[in-house]
Amino acid sequence: MKLNDIYSGNYNAAEWEQKGYQLPKFDIKAVREKTAKEPTWVHFGGGNIFRAFPAAILNDALNTGKYDRGVIVAETFDFEVIDKAYTPYNNLSLLVSLKGDGTVEKKVIASVTEALKADPQFEDWNRLVEIFRKPSLQMISFTITEKGYSYNEADLQRGLQPVFALGKVTALLYERYKAGKLPLTVQSMDNCSHNGGRVKAGVLAYAERWANNGLVPEDFAEYVRDKTKVTFPWSMIDKITPRPHEKVKEMLAEDGFEDNNYIETEKHTFTAPFVNAEETQYLVIEDSYTNGRPPLDLGGALYTTRETVDKVETMKVTTCLNPLHTAMSIYGCMLGYTLISAEMKDEDLRAFIQKIGYMEAMPVVTDPGVLNPYEFIGAVINRRLPNPFMPDAPQRIASDTSQKLPIRFGETIKKYIARGLDKQNLVLIPLTLAGYARYLKGIKDDGTPFEPSPDPLLEELQAIVAPLEIGRQNQDYSCLKQLYSRQDVFGLNLYEAGLGEQIEGMVKELYAGKGAVRATLHKYVVAR
């Protein structure tokens, strides 16, 4: 059983389906021919999340028979991904959805019609230029991670030969401008706040610099700014897609599916001909398109207003998912856990995040209307986090915690203050923040050391709590004022917010000695 057999048509459909594989219901070659002539969608970033989500929902849309165009993927960073994960398999892949009940869903994804290297050093660049000059092109999109939206002065000065992704995109937009100022929508699908604004800022930085330097006509930047020509909608995306897992590889091998090899590139991208991902997924998109759009709603995407996208994102980031992740990662590391799914079997930890979500954060949530906050958080607690197939670790989630706390907890506290709500309702959120001062010591609850996850402020914050010792009686905790007054870390001065002394008291309990983390967690969770 090989993916190329599906492409060639030389396969036994009954054998695949008997083993639980869902096959494409559309004519793969006909879709490719139509897309080559009249492309509608180019996606930048050929990683696992793209194949598991945007490409997969387009695959579902194609299966309805109501659409006839695929997606062209363009890789801007790791070109080995094209050579090793796309080209050998005729751009087909296998999506393995790992469900919380222990079952799996296996689906052949055939919606990707071309896979190109987005760089002028490759012949593929000429093909991208050709595509961008096509009137049929409706949307370009991105899953290049938040870091992919960066740019610097050196790249801006390279003129029309930029190295960074957004510079390349701007150069291609210039080709579209030269073809007659053709309309296009530039759609981020990355998991970062107000993502469309991030893309727009980067593209405009290049366009304006080039115009100022006389490299392009002055009205090229006006074309990019013209909302009737080019739009940059916001979106909220949510789906966990870890690197290929050994258990999945073994399961596929038992089926007789041969395309199950691991791929690690020189740039340390981990991929494979298959992608394993959780079953739960959300893609909410601002419906602001200038030239039509692919009907991703046929595959489950939700089109709505910018205001609603913002509400959904705020709900996820400040209440229903991200804060719960951070809370359980801080305490999970201290309690010696290495899997999120294992943490969810711990009664204290499960109740901890459940009460943070439902009892402390939910009172300040604005219902976005398109997704129910209670159902969203219910899926997180009952299906997503306990999923034994998802090899996610608290150590991964604890990365860059100092950068996450202001949004994940600071915003909730600010809303309590702004709305005049009773801050006595806040117990477990303060306990999370208190746990951070204990986490920074890098010592588990049993007294053994652990290495805190990478964080740009780690050494600086560790130095603040350095005077504190676990198990030492009557020590001076005055250093905590320096920590918990940091607005850059917590989003506000927690003493001015009226929570500093409460958090200090919790820190003292957490530092009492071996077993104090468990005892303190249990005490407050039960009392809450």
PDB file of C-alpha atoms in Angstrom, residues 19-131:
ATOM      1  CA  LYS A  19      -8.300  -1.343   6.571  1.00  0.00           C
ATOM      2  CA  GLY A  20     -10.037   1.922   7.382  1.00  0.00           C
ATOM      3  CA  TYR A  21      -8.422   4.271   4.852  1.00  0.00           C
ATOM      4  CA  GLN A  22     -10.624   6.987   3.361  1.00  0.00           C
ATOM      5  CA  LEU A  23      -9.724   7.575  -0.279  1.00  0.00           C
ATOM      6  CA  PRO A  24     -10.246  10.695  -2.418  1.00  0.00           C
ATOM      7  CA  LYS A  25     -13.675  10.806  -4.061  1.00  0.00           C
ATOM      8  CA  PHE A  26     -12.572  13.194  -6.794  1.00  0.00           C
ATOM      9  CA  ASP A  27     -10.538  12.789  -9.967  1.00  0.00           C
ATOM     10  CA  ILE A  28      -7.053  13.738  -8.753  1.00  0.00           C
ATOM     11  CA  LYS A  29      -5.559  14.337 -12.197  1.00  0.00           C
ATOM     12  CA  ALA A  30      -8.548  16.367 -13.404  1.00  0.00           C
ATOM     13  CA  VAL A  31      -8.301  18.637 -10.366  1.00  0.00           C
ATOM     14  CA  ARG A  32      -4.565  19.082 -10.991  1.00  0.00           C
ATOM     15  CA  GLU A  33      -5.101  19.964 -14.625  1.00  0.00           C
ATOM     16  CA  LYS A  34      -7.800  22.508 -13.747  1.00  0.00           C
ATOM     17  CA  THR A  35      -5.682  24.029 -10.977  1.00  0.00           C
ATOM     18  CA  ALA A  36      -2.606  24.318 -13.185  1.00  0.00           C
ATOM     19  CA  LYS A  37      -4.551  26.381 -15.722  1.00  0.00           C
ATOM     20  CA  GLU A  38      -6.680  28.438 -13.312  1.00  0.00           C
ATOM     21  CA  PRO A  39      -5.108  28.376  -9.828  1.00  0.00           C
ATOM     22  CA  THR A  40      -7.094  29.915  -6.989  1.00  0.00           C
ATOM     23  CA  TRP A  41      -4.994  29.267  -3.878  1.00  0.00           C
ATOM     24  CA  VAL A  42      -1.284  29.277  -3.040  1.00  0.00           C
ATOM     25  CA  HIS A  43      -0.235  28.351   0.495  1.00  0.00           C
ATOM     26  CA  PHE A  44       3.162  29.276   1.944  1.00  0.00           C
ATOM     27  CA  GLY A  45       4.535  26.750   4.436  1.00  0.00           C
ATOM     28  CA  GLY A  46       4.499  23.042   3.663  1.00  0.00           C
ATOM     29  CA  GLY A  47       4.720  21.735   7.229  1.00  0.00           C
ATOM     30  CA  ASN A  48       2.628  19.227   9.129  1.00  0.00           C
ATOM     31  CA  ILE A  49      -0.082  21.669  10.224  1.00  0.00           C
ATOM     32  CA  PHE A  50      -0.775  22.614   6.598  1.00  0.00           C
ATOM     33  CA  ARG A  51      -1.234  19.011   5.461  1.00  0.00           C
ATOM     34  CA  ALA A  52      -3.241  18.087   8.554  1.00  0.00           C
ATOM     35  CA  PHE A  53      -5.606  21.044   8.444  1.00  0.00           C
ATOM     36  CA  PRO A  54      -5.912  23.546   5.534  1.00  0.00           C
ATOM     37  CA  ALA A  55      -5.061  20.945   2.890  1.00  0.00           C
ATOM     38  CA  ALA A  56      -7.293  18.395   4.619  1.00  0.00           C
ATOM     39  CA  ILE A  57     -10.383  20.610   4.748  1.00  0.00           C
ATOM     40  CA  LEU A  58      -9.887  21.470   1.074  1.00  0.00           C
ATOM     41  CA  ASN A  59      -9.716  17.718   0.456  1.00  0.00           C
ATOM     42  CA  ASP A  60     -13.090  17.408   2.204  1.00  0.00           C
ATOM     43  CA  ALA A  61     -14.472  20.249   0.067  1.00  0.00           C
ATOM     44  CA  LEU A  62     -13.291  18.478  -3.093  1.00  0.00           C
ATOM     45  CA  ASN A  63     -14.920  15.256  -1.911  1.00  0.00           C
ATOM     46  CA  THR A  64     -18.311  16.988  -1.946  1.00  0.00           C
ATOM     47  CA  GLY A  65     -18.061  17.419  -5.701  1.00  0.00           C
ATOM     48  CA  LYS A  66     -18.937  21.111  -5.346  1.00  0.00           C
ATOM     49  CA  TYR A  67     -15.419  22.404  -6.079  1.00  0.00           C
ATOM     50  CA  ASP A  68     -12.759  21.535  -8.622  1.00  0.00           C
ATOM     51  CA  ARG A  69      -9.525  23.342  -7.661  1.00  0.00           C
ATOM     52  CA  GLY A  70      -6.691  22.219  -5.394  1.00  0.00           C
ATOM     53  CA  VAL A  71      -4.016  24.147  -3.504  1.00  0.00           C
ATOM     54  CA  ILE A  72      -0.441  24.883  -4.590  1.00  0.00           C
ATOM     55  CA  VAL A  73       2.023  24.771  -1.694  1.00  0.00           C
ATOM     56  CA  ALA A  74       5.152  26.939  -1.647  1.00  0.00           C
ATOM     57  CA  GLU A  75       7.911  26.385   0.912  1.00  0.00           C
ATOM     58  CA  THR A  76       9.864  29.474   1.971  1.00  0.00           C
ATOM     59  CA  PHE A  77      12.262  28.098   4.576  1.00  0.00           C
ATOM     60  CA  ASP A  78      13.133  24.397   4.451  1.00  0.00           C
ATOM     61  CA  PHE A  79      13.322  23.313   0.838  1.00  0.00           C
ATOM     62  CA  GLU A  80      14.153  19.711   1.759  1.00  0.00           C
ATOM     63  CA  VAL A  81      10.517  19.353   2.793  1.00  0.00           C
ATOM     64  CA  ILE A  82       9.552  19.632  -0.882  1.00  0.00           C
ATOM     65  CA  ASP A  83      12.230  17.195  -1.989  1.00  0.00           C
ATOM     66  CA  LYS A  84      11.565  14.586   0.681  1.00  0.00           C
ATOM     67  CA  ALA A  85       7.936  14.873   1.820  1.00  0.00           C
ATOM     68  CA  TYR A  86       6.135  16.021  -1.347  1.00  0.00           C
ATOM     69  CA  THR A  87       7.900  15.149  -4.587  1.00  0.00           C
ATOM     70  CA  PRO A  88       8.532  11.419  -3.895  1.00  0.00           C
ATOM     71  CA  TYR A  89       4.822  10.915  -3.187  1.00  0.00           C
ATOM     72  CA  ASN A  90       3.340  13.014  -5.997  1.00  0.00           C
ATOM     73  CA  ASN A  91       2.230  15.534  -3.334  1.00  0.00           C
ATOM     74  CA  LEU A  92      -0.094  13.031  -1.645  1.00  0.00           C
ATOM     75  CA  SER A  93      -0.009  12.428   2.100  1.00  0.00           C
ATOM     76  CA  LEU A  94      -1.859  10.485   4.761  1.00  0.00           C
ATOM     77  CA  LEU A  95      -3.648  12.202   7.632  1.00  0.00           C
ATOM     78  CA  VAL A  96      -3.977  10.078  10.767  1.00  0.00           C
ATOM     79  CA  SER A  97      -6.444  11.655  13.189  1.00  0.00           C
ATOM     80  CA  LEU A  98      -5.857  10.437  16.737  1.00  0.00           C
ATOM     81  CA  LYS A  99      -9.098  10.387  18.689  1.00  0.00           C
ATOM     82  CA  GLY A 100      -9.496  10.613  22.433  1.00  0.00           C
ATOM     83  CA  ASP A 101     -11.317   7.268  22.597  1.00  0.00           C
ATOM     84  CA  GLY A 102      -8.258   5.466  21.237  1.00  0.00           C
ATOM     85  CA  THR A 103      -9.514   5.043  17.670  1.00  0.00           C
ATOM     86  CA  VAL A 104      -7.947   6.542  14.571  1.00  0.00           C
ATOM     87  CA  GLU A 105      -9.172   7.942  11.279  1.00  0.00           C
ATOM     88  CA  LYS A 106      -6.944   7.534   8.224  1.00  0.00           C
ATOM     89  CA  LYS A 107      -7.505   9.754   5.213  1.00  0.00           C
ATOM     90  CA  VAL A 108      -5.486  10.125   2.004  1.00  0.00           C
ATOM     91  CA  ILE A 109      -5.037  13.829   1.257  1.00  0.00           C
ATOM     92  CA  ALA A 110      -4.828  14.615  -2.464  1.00  0.00           C
ATOM     93  CA  SER A 111      -5.749  18.313  -2.558  1.00  0.00           C
ATOM     94  CA  VAL A 112      -2.160  19.542  -3.069  1.00  0.00           C
ATOM     95  CA  THR A 113      -1.599  19.854  -6.804  1.00  0.00           C
ATOM     96  CA  GLU A 114       1.920  21.358  -6.932  1.00  0.00           C
ATOM     97  CA  ALA A 115       4.750  21.758  -4.411  1.00  0.00           C
ATOM     98  CA  LEU A 116       7.201  24.576  -5.139  1.00  0.00           C
ATOM     99  CA  LYS A 117      10.327  26.075  -3.610  1.00  0.00           C
ATOM    100  CA  ALA A 118       9.635  29.760  -3.028  1.00  0.00           C
ATOM    101  CA  ASP A 119      13.037  31.252  -3.782  1.00  0.00           C
ATOM    102  CA  PRO A 120      14.523  32.872  -6.892  1.00  0.00           C
ATOM    103  CA  GLN A 121      17.449  30.431  -6.821  1.00  0.00           C
ATOM    104  CA  PHE A 122      15.085  27.698  -8.005  1.00  0.00           C
ATOM    105  CA  GLU A 123      13.264  27.290 -11.302  1.00  0.00           C
ATOM    106  CA  ASP A 124      10.054  27.007  -9.265  1.00  0.00           C
ATOM    107  CA  TRP A 125      10.180  30.775  -8.762  1.00  0.00           C
ATOM    108  CA  ASN A 126       9.260  31.341 -12.411  1.00  0.00           C
ATOM    109  CA  ARG A 127       6.219  29.137 -11.925  1.00  0.00           C
ATOM    110  CA  LEU A 128       5.190  31.176  -8.872  1.00  0.00           C
ATOM    111  CA  VAL A 129       5.526  34.381 -10.868  1.00  0.00           C
ATOM    112  CA  GLU A 130       3.303  32.845 -13.559  1.00  0.00           C
ATOM    113  CA  ILE A 131       0.706  31.873 -10.950  1.00  0.00           C
TER     114      ILE A 131
END
